[in-house]
mmCIF file of N, CA and C in Angstrom:
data_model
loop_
_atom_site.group_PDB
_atom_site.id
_atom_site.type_symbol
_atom_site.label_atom_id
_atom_site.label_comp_id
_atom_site.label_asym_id
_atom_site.label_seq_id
_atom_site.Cartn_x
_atom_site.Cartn_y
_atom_site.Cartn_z
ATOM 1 N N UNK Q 1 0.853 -1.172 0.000
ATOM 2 C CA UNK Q 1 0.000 0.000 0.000
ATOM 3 C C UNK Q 1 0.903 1.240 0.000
ATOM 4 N N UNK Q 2 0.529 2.094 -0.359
ATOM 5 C CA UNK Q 2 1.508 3.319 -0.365
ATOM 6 C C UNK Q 2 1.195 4.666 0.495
ATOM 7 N N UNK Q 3 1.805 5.033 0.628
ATOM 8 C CA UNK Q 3 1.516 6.014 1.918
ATOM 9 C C UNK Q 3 0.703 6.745 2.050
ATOM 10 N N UNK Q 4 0.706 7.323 0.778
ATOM 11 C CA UNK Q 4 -0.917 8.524 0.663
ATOM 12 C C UNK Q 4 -1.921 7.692 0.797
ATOM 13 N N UNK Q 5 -1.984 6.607 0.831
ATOM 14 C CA UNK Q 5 -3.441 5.942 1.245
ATOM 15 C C UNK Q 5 -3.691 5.313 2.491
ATOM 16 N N UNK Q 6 -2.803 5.248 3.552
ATOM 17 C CA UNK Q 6 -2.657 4.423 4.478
ATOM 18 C C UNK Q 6 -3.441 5.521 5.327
ATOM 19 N N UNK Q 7 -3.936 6.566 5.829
ATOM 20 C CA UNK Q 7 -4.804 6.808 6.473
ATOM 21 C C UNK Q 7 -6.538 6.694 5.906
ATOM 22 N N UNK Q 8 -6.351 6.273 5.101
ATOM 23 C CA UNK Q 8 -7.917 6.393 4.105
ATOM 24 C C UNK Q 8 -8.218 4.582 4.412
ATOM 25 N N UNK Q 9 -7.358 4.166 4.039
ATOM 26 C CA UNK Q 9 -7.251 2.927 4.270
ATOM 27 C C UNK Q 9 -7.862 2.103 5.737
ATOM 28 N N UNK Q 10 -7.073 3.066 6.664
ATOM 29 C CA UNK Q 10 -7.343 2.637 8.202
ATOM 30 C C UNK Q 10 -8.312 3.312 8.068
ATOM 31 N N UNK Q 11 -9.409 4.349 7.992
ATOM 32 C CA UNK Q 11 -10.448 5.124 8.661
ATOM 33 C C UNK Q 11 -11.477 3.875 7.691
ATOM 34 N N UNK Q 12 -10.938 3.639 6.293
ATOM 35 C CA UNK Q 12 -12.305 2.857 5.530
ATOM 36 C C UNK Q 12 -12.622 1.383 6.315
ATOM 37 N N UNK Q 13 -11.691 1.185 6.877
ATOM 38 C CA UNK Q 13 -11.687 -0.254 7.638
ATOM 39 C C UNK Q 13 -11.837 0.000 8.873
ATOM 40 N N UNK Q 14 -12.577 0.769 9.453
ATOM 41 C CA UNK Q 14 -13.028 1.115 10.932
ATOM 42 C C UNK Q 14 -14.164 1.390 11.263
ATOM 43 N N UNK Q 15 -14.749 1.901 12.257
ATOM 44 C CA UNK Q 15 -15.996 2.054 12.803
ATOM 45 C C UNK Q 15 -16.430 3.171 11.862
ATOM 46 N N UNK Q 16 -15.387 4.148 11.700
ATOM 47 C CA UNK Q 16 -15.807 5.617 11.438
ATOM 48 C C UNK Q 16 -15.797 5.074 9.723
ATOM 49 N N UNK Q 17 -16.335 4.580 9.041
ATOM 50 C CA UNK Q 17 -16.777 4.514 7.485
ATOM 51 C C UNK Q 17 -17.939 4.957 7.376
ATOM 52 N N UNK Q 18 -18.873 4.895 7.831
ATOM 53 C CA UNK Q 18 -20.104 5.211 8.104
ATOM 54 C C UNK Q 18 -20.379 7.069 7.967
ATOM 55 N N UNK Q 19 -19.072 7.563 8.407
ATOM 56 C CA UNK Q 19 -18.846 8.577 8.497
ATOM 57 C C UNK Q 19 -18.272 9.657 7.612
ATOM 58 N N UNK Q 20 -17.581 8.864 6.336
ATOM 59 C CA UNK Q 20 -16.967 9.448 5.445
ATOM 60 C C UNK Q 20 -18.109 10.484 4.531
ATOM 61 N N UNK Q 21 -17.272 11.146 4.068
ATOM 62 C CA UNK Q 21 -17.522 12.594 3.509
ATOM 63 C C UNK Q 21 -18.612 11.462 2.200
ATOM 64 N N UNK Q 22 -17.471 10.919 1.288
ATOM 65 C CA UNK Q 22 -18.104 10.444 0.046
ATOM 66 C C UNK Q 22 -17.989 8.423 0.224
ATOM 67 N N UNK Q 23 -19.324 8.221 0.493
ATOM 68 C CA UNK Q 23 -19.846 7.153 0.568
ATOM 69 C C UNK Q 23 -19.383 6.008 -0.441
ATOM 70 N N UNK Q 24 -19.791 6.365 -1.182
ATOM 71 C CA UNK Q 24 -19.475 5.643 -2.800
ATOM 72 C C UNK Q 24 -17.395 5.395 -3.048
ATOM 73 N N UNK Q 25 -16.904 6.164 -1.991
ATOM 74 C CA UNK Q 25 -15.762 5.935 -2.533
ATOM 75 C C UNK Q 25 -14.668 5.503 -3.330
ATOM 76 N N UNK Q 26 -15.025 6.196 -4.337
ATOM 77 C CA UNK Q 26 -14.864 6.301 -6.004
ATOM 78 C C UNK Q 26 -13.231 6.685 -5.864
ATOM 79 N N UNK Q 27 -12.950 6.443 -7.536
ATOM 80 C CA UNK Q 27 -11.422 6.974 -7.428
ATOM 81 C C UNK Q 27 -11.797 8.575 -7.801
ATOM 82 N N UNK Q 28 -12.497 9.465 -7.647
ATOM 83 C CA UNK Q 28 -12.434 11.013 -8.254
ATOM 84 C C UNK Q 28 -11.984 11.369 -7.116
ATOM 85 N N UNK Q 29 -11.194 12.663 -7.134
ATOM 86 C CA UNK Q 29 -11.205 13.769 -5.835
ATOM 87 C C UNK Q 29 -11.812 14.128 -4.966
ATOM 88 N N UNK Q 30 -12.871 13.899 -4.558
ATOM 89 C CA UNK Q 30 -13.715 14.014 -3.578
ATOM 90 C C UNK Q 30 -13.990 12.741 -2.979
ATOM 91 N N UNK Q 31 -13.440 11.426 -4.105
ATOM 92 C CA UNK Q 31 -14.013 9.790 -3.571
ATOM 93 C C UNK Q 31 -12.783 9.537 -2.244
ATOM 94 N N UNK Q 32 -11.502 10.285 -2.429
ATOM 95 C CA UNK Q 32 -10.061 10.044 -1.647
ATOM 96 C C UNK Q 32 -9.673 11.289 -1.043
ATOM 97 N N UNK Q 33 -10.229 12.522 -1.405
ATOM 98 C CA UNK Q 33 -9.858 13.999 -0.439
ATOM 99 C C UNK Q 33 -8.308 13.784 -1.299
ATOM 100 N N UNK Q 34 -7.690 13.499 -1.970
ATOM 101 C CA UNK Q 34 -6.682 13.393 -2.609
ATOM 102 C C UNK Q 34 -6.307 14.067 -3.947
ATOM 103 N N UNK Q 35 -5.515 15.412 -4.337
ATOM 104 C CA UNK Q 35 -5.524 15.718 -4.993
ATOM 105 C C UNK Q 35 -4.151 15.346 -6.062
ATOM 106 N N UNK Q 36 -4.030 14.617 -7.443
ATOM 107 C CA UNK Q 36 -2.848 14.311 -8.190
ATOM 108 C C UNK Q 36 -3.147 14.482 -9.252
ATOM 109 N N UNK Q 37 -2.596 15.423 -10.011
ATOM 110 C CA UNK Q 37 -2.198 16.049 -11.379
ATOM 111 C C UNK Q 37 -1.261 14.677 -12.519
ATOM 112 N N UNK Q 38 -2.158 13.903 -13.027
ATOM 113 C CA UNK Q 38 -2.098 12.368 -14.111
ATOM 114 C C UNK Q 38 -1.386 13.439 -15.547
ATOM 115 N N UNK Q 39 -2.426 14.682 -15.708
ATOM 116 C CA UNK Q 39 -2.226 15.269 -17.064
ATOM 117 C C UNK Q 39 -0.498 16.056 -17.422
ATOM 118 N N UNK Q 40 0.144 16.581 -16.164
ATOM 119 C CA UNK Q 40 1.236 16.747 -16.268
ATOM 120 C C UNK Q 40 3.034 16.557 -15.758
ATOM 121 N N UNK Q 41 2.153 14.763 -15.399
ATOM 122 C CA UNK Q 41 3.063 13.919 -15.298
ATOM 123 C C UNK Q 41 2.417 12.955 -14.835
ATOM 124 N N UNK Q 42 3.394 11.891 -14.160
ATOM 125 C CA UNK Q 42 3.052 10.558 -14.064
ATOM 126 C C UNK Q 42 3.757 9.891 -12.508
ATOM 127 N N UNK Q 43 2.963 10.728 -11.429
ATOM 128 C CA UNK Q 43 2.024 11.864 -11.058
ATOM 129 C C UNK Q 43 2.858 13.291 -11.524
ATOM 130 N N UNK Q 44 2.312 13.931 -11.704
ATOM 131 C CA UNK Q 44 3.541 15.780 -11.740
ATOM 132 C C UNK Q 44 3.288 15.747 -10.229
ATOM 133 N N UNK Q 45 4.915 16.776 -9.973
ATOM 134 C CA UNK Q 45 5.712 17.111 -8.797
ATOM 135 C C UNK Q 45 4.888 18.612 -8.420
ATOM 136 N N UNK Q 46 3.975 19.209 -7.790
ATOM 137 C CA UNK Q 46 3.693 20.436 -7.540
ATOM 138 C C UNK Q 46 4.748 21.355 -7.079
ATOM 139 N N UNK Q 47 4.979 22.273 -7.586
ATOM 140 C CA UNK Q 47 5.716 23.926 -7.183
ATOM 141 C C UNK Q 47 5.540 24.302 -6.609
ATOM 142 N N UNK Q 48 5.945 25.492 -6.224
ATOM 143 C CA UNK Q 48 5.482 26.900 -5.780
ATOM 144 C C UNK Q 48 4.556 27.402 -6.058
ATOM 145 N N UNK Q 49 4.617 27.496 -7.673
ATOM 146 C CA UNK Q 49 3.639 28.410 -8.349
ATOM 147 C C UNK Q 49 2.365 27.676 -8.752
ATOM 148 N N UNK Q 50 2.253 26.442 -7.789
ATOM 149 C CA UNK Q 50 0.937 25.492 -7.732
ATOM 150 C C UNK Q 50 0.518 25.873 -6.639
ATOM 151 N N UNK Q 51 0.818 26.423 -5.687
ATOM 152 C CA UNK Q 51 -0.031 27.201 -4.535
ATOM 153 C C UNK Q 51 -1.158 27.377 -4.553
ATOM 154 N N UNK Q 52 -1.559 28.497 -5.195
ATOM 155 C CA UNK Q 52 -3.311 28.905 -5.456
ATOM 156 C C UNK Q 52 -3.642 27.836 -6.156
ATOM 157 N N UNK Q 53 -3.565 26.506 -6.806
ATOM 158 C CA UNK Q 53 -4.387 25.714 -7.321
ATOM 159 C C UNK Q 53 -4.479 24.435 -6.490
ATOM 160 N N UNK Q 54 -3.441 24.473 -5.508
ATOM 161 C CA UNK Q 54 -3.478 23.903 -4.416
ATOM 162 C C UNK Q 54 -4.075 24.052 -2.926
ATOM 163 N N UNK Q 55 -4.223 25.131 -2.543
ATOM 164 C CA UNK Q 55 -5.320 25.507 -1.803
ATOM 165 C C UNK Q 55 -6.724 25.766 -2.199
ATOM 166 N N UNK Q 56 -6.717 26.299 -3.371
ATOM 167 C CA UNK Q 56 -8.138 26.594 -3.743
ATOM 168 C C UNK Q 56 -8.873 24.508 -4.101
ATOM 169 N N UNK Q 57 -8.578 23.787 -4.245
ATOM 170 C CA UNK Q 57 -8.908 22.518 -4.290
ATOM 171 C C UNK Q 57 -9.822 22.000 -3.144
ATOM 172 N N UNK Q 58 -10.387 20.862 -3.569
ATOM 173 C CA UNK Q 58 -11.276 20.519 -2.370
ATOM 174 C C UNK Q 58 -11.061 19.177 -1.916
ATOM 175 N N UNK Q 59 -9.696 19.156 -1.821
ATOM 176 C CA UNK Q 59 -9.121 17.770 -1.616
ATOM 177 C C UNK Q 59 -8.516 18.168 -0.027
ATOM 178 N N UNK Q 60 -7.931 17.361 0.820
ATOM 179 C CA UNK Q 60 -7.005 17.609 1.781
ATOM 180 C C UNK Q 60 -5.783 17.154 1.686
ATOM 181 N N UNK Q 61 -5.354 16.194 0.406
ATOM 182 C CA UNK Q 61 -4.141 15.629 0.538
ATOM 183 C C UNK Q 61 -3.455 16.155 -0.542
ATOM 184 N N UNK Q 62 -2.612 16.103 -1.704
ATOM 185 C CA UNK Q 62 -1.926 15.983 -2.818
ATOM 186 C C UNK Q 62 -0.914 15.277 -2.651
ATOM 187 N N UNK Q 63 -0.787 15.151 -3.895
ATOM 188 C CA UNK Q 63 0.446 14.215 -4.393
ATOM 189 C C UNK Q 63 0.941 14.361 -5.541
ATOM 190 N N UNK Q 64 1.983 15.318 -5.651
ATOM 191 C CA UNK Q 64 3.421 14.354 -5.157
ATOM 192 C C UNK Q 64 4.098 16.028 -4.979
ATOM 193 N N UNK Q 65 5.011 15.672 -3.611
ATOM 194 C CA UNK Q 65 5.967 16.647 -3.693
ATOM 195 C C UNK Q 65 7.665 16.580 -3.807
ATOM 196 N N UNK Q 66 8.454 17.400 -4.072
ATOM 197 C CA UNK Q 66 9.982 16.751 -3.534
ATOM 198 C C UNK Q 66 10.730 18.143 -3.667
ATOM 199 N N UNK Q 67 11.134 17.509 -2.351
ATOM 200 C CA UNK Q 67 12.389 18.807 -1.525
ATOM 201 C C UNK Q 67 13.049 19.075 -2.705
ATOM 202 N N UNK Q 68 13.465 18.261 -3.183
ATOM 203 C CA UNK Q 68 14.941 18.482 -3.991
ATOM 204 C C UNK Q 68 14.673 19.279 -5.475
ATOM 205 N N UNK Q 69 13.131 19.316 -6.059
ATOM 206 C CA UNK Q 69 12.745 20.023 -6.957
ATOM 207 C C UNK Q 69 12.045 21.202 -6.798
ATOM 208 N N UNK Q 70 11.261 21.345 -5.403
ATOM 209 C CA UNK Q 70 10.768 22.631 -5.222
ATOM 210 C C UNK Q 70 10.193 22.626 -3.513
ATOM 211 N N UNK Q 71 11.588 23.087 -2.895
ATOM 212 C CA UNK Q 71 10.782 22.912 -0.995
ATOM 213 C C UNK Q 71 10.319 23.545 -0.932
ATOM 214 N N UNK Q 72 9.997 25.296 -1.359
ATOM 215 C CA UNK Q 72 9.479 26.075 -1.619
ATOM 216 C C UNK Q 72 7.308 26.014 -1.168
ATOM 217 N N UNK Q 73 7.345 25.168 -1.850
ATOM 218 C CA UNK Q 73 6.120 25.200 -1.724
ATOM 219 C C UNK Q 73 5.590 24.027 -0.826
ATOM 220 N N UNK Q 74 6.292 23.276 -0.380
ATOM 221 C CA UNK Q 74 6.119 22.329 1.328
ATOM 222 C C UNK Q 74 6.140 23.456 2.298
ATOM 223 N N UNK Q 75 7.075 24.230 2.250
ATOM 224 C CA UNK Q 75 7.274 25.415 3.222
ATOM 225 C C UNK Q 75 5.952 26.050 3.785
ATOM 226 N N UNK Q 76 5.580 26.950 2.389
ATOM 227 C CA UNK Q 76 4.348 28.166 1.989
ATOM 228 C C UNK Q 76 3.172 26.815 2.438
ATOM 229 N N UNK Q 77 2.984 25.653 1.900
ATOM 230 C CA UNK Q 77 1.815 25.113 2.676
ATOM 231 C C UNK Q 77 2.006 24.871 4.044
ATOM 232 N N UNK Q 78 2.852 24.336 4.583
ATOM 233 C CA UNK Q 78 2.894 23.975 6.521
ATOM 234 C C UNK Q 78 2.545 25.789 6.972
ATOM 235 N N UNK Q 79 3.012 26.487 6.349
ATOM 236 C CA UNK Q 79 2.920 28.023 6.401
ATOM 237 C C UNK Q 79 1.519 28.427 6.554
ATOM 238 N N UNK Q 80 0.930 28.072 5.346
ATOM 239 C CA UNK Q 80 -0.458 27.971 5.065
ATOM 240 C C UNK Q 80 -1.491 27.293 6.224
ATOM 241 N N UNK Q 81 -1.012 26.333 6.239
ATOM 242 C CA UNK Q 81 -1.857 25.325 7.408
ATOM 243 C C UNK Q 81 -1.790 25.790 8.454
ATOM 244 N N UNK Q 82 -0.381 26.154 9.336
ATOM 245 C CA UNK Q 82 -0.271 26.662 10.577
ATOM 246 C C UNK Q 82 -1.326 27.955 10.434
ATOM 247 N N UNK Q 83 -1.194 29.056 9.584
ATOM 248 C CA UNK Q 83 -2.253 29.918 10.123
ATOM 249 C C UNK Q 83 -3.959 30.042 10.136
ATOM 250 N N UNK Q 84 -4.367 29.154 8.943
ATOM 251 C CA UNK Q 84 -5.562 28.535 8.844
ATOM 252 C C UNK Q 84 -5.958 27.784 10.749
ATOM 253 N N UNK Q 85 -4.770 27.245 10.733
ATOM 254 C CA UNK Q 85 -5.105 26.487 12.239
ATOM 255 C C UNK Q 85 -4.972 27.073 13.037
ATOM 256 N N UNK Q 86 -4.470 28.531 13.233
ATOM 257 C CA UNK Q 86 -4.597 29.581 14.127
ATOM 258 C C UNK Q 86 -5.439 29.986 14.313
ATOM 259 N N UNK Q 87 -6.098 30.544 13.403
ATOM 260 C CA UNK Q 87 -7.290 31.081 13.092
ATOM 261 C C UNK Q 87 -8.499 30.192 13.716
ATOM 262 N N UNK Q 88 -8.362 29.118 13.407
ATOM 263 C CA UNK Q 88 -9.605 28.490 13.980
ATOM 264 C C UNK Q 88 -9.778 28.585 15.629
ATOM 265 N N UNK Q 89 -8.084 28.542 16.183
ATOM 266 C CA UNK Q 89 -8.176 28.032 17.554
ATOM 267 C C UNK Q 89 -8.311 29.489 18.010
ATOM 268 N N UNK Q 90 -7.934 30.501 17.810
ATOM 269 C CA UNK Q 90 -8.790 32.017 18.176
ATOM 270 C C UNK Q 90 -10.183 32.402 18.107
ATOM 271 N N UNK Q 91 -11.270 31.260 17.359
ATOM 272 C CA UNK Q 91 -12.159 31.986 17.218
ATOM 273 C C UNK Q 91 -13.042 31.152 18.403
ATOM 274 N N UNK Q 92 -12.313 30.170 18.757
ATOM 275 C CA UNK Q 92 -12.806 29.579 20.131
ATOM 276 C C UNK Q 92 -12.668 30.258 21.042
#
C-alpha cells in the first residue's frame, strides 16, 4: 500500500466509514480527499507556483511533492496550514 493511502485505508476499515464525507468511494477527488495532477506527469511534482491551485482545491491531501525540486512550496503550505489552524483556535 503506499503512503498517501494508508490513512484512508485505516479510517475505511473502521468504525468511522459510516462517516466518510463520500460514501461511494470512487477513485475522483472528492471519492479520496486526494488531490494528483495524471495530465502533467506521471504523477507531476507540484511547485510553488501550484499554490493557489493547491489551496483553492477541495481535496485535503496531494500528491506528489519533492524537496529536492521545489521545498518552496512544502514550506508556503505547513505556512499555510499553521495559520488557517490559528485562526480556527482564536475563534474559540
Amino acid at each position: 500500500m503506499c503512503d498517501e493511502m494508508f490513512l484512508q485505508t485505516i479510517v475505511y476499515n473502521s468504525s468511522f466509514k459510516d462517516k466518510l464525507y463520500d460514501k461511494d468511494y470512487d477513485d475522483s477527488c472528492l471519492g479520496n480527499q486526494r488531490y494528483i495532477d495524471w495530465k502533467r506527469g506521471t504523477p507531476y511534482t507540484f511547485r510553488n507556483e501550484d499554490f493557489e491551485e493547491l489551496i483553492n482545491s477541495n481535496c485535503l491531501f496531494a500528491r506528489k511533492f519533492n524537496e529536492k525540486i521545489d521545498c518552496k512550496i512544502i514550506d508556503r503550505l505547513l505556512e499555510y496550514v499553521n495559520k488557517e489552524k490559528m485562526g480556527i483556535e482564536k475563534k474559540r
